[in-house]
């Protein structure tokens, strides 16, 4: 997990696990299973899910063992305010592509370019992993935002929830 936005280490920081490293102006943290209590409510701003019945240990194990995914957490004013991930798909012909997922910025700090910074960082991760393309799904209302970040509407996306 990489953290994107500058934030000083402060005693009143949310209860993110204490594995912190300061790297220039970016704060890099390592999340632990208890940190799901911070990330889940943020993700609920994207898609409402009742997490009370979820086994957090199983969620954590599936997440931490997924080597094809890279995630970013954004911190602003000592609070986790953003999350996003990119999943790398290694193709049979040797190419790699990326798929951006779960982009969310806390509703209280939207409009401050945090989402743009998050997308730029995820694109950089995709480039560093050799992706020839990066795709994402979004609502029609977000087409303008993603267009400003270099994405173009391409084809028709279909999905089946199972």
Coordinates of N, CA and C in Angstrom, one line a residue, residues 39-120:
X39 N -10.5 1.9 6.2 CA -10.7 1.9 4.8 C -12.1 1.5 4.4
X40 N -12.8 0.6 5.1 CA -14.1 0.2 4.7 C -15.1 1.3 4.7
X41 N -15.2 2.2 5.7 CA -16.2 3.3 5.7 C -15.9 4.3 4.5
X42 N -14.7 4.5 4.1 CA -14.3 5.3 3.0 C -14.9 4.6 1.7
X43 N -14.7 3.3 1.6 CA -15.2 2.6 0.4 C -16.7 2.6 0.4
X44 N -17.3 2.7 1.5 CA -18.8 2.8 1.6 C -19.3 4.0 0.9
X45 N -18.5 5.1 0.7 CA -18.9 6.2 0.0 C -19.0 5.9 -1.5
X46 N -18.3 4.9 -1.9 CA -18.4 4.5 -3.3 C -19.5 3.5 -3.5
X47 N -19.6 2.4 -2.7 CA -20.6 1.4 -2.8 C -20.9 1.0 -1.3
X48 N -22.2 1.1 -1.0 CA -22.6 0.8 0.4 C -22.7 -0.7 0.6
X49 N -21.9 -1.2 1.5 CA -21.9 -2.6 1.9 C -21.9 -2.7 3.4
X50 N -22.7 -3.7 3.9 CA -22.7 -4.0 5.3 C -21.5 -4.8 5.7
X51 N -20.5 -4.2 6.2 CA -19.3 -5.0 6.6 C -19.4 -5.7 7.9
X52 N -20.4 -5.5 8.7 CA -20.5 -6.1 10.0 C -20.4 -7.6 10.0
X53 N -20.9 -8.2 8.9 CA -21.0 -9.6 8.8 C -19.7 -10.2 8.1
X54 N -18.8 -9.4 7.6 CA -17.6 -9.8 6.9 C -16.6 -10.3 7.9
X55 N -15.9 -11.4 7.6 CA -14.8 -11.8 8.3 C -13.6 -11.0 7.9
X56 N -13.1 -10.1 8.7 CA -12.1 -9.2 8.3 C -10.7 -9.9 8.1
X57 N -10.5 -11.0 8.9 CA -9.3 -11.8 8.7 C -9.3 -12.4 7.3
X58 N -10.4 -12.9 6.8 CA -10.5 -13.5 5.5 C -10.3 -12.4 4.4
X59 N -11.0 -11.3 4.6 CA -10.8 -10.1 3.7 C -9.4 -9.7 3.6
X60 N -8.7 -9.6 4.7 CA -7.3 -9.2 4.7 C -6.4 -10.2 4.0
X61 N -6.6 -11.5 4.3 CA -5.8 -12.6 3.7 C -6.0 -12.5 2.2
X62 N -7.2 -12.4 1.7 CA -7.4 -12.3 0.2 C -6.7 -11.1 -0.4
X63 N -6.8 -10.0 0.3 CA -6.2 -8.7 -0.1 C -4.7 -8.8 -0.2
X64 N -4.1 -9.2 0.9 CA -2.7 -9.1 1.1 C -2.0 -10.2 0.2
X65 N -2.7 -11.3 -0.1 CA -2.1 -12.3 -1.0 C -2.3 -12.1 -2.5
X66 N -3.0 -11.0 -2.8 CA -3.2 -10.7 -4.2 C -2.0 -9.9 -4.8
X67 N -1.1 -10.7 -5.4 CA 0.1 -10.0 -5.9 C -0.1 -9.2 -7.2
X68 N -1.3 -9.3 -7.8 CA -1.5 -8.6 -9.1 C -2.1 -7.2 -8.8
X69 N -2.3 -6.9 -7.6 CA -3.0 -5.6 -7.3 C -2.1 -4.7 -6.5
X70 N -2.1 -3.4 -6.8 CA -1.4 -2.4 -6.1 C -2.4 -1.4 -5.6
X71 N -2.4 -1.0 -4.3 CA -3.3 -0.1 -3.8 C -2.7 1.2 -3.2
X72 N -3.4 2.3 -3.2 CA -2.9 3.5 -2.7 C -4.0 4.1 -1.7
X73 N -3.4 4.6 -0.6 CA -4.3 5.3 0.4 C -3.8 6.7 0.5
X74 N -4.7 7.6 0.4 CA -4.4 9.1 0.5 C -4.7 9.6 1.9
X75 N -3.8 10.3 2.5 CA -4.0 10.9 3.8 C -3.9 12.4 3.7
X76 N -4.8 13.1 4.3 CA -4.8 14.6 4.4 C -5.3 15.0 5.7
X77 N -4.5 15.9 6.3 CA -4.8 16.4 7.7 C -5.1 15.2 8.6
X78 N -4.1 14.3 8.6 CA -4.2 13.1 9.5 C -5.4 12.2 9.4
X79 N -6.0 12.2 8.2 CA -7.2 11.4 8.0 C -7.0 10.6 6.7
X80 N -7.4 9.4 6.6 CA -7.5 8.7 5.4 C -8.6 9.2 4.6
X81 N -8.3 9.8 3.4 CA -9.3 10.5 2.6 C -9.5 9.9 1.2
X82 N -8.6 9.0 0.8 CA -8.7 8.5 -0.6 C -8.2 7.1 -0.6
X83 N -8.7 6.3 -1.6 CA -8.2 5.0 -1.8 C -8.4 4.7 -3.3
X84 N -7.5 3.9 -3.8 CA -7.7 3.4 -5.2 C -6.7 2.2 -5.4
X85 N -7.0 1.4 -6.5 CA -6.1 0.3 -6.8 C -6.0 0.1 -8.3
X86 N -5.0 -0.6 -8.7 CA -4.8 -1.0 -10.0 C -4.5 -2.5 -10.0
X87 N -5.2 -3.2 -10.9 CA -5.0 -4.7 -11.0 C -4.2 -4.9 -12.3
X88 N -3.1 -5.6 -12.2 CA -2.4 -5.9 -13.4 C -2.8 -7.3 -13.9
X89 N -3.1 -7.3 -15.2 CA -3.5 -8.6 -15.9 C -2.3 -8.9 -16.9
X90 N -1.7 -10.1 -16.6 CA -0.6 -10.5 -17.5 C -1.2 -11.4 -18.6
X91 N -1.1 -10.9 -19.8 CA -1.7 -11.6 -21.0 C -0.9 -12.8 -21.4
X92 N -1.5 -13.7 -22.1 CA -0.9 -14.9 -22.6 C 0.2 -14.6 -23.6
X93 N 0.1 -13.5 -24.3 CA 1.1 -13.1 -25.4 C 2.2 -12.3 -24.8
X94 N 2.3 -12.2 -23.5 CA 3.4 -11.5 -22.8 C 3.2 -10.1 -22.5
X95 N 2.1 -9.5 -22.9 CA 1.8 -8.1 -22.6 C 1.1 -8.0 -21.2
X96 N 1.1 -6.8 -20.7 CA 0.3 -6.6 -19.4 C -0.6 -5.4 -19.6
X97 N -1.8 -5.5 -19.0 CA -2.7 -4.4 -19.0 C -3.1 -4.1 -17.6
X98 N -3.6 -2.9 -17.3 CA -4.0 -2.6 -16.0 C -5.5 -2.2 -15.9
X99 N -6.1 -2.4 -14.8 CA -7.5 -2.0 -14.6 C -7.6 -1.3 -13.3
X100 N -8.0 0.0 -13.3 CA -8.2 0.8 -12.1 C -9.5 0.5 -11.5
X101 N -9.5 0.3 -10.2 CA -10.7 0.0 -9.4 C -10.8 0.8 -8.1
X102 N -12.0 0.9 -7.6 CA -12.3 1.4 -6.3 C -11.7 2.8 -6.0
X103 N -11.9 3.7 -7.0 CA -11.4 5.1 -6.8 C -12.4 5.8 -5.9
X104 N -12.0 6.3 -4.8 CA -12.9 7.1 -3.9 C -12.1 8.1 -3.1
X105 N -12.7 9.3 -3.1 CA -12.1 10.4 -2.3 C -13.3 10.8 -1.3
X106 N -12.9 11.0 -0.1 CA -13.9 11.4 0.9 C -14.7 12.6 0.4
X107 N -16.0 12.4 0.6 CA -16.9 13.5 0.1 C -16.7 14.9 0.7
X108 N -16.0 14.9 1.9 CA -15.7 16.2 2.5 C -14.5 16.9 1.9
X109 N -13.7 16.2 1.1 CA -12.6 16.9 0.5 C -12.5 16.8 -1.0
X110 N -13.6 16.4 -1.6 CA -13.6 16.4 -3.1 C -13.5 17.8 -3.7
X111 N -13.0 17.8 -4.9 CA -12.8 19.1 -5.6 C -11.5 19.7 -5.3
X112 N -10.6 19.0 -4.6 CA -9.2 19.6 -4.3 C -8.1 18.9 -5.0
X113 N -8.4 18.2 -6.1 CA -7.5 17.5 -7.0 C -6.9 16.2 -6.4
X114 N -7.4 15.7 -5.3 CA -6.9 14.5 -4.7 C -7.2 13.3 -5.6
X115 N -8.4 13.3 -6.2 CA -8.7 12.2 -7.2 C -7.7 12.2 -8.4
X116 N -7.4 13.4 -8.9 CA -6.5 13.5 -10.0 C -5.1 13.0 -9.6
X117 N -4.7 13.3 -8.4 CA -3.4 12.8 -7.9 C -3.4 11.3 -7.8
X118 N -4.5 10.8 -7.3 CA -4.6 9.3 -7.1 C -4.5 8.6 -8.5
X119 N -5.3 9.1 -9.5 CA -5.3 8.5 -10.8 C -3.9 8.6 -11.4
X120 N -3.2 9.7 -11.3 CA -1.8 9.9 -11.8 C -0.9 8.8 -11.2

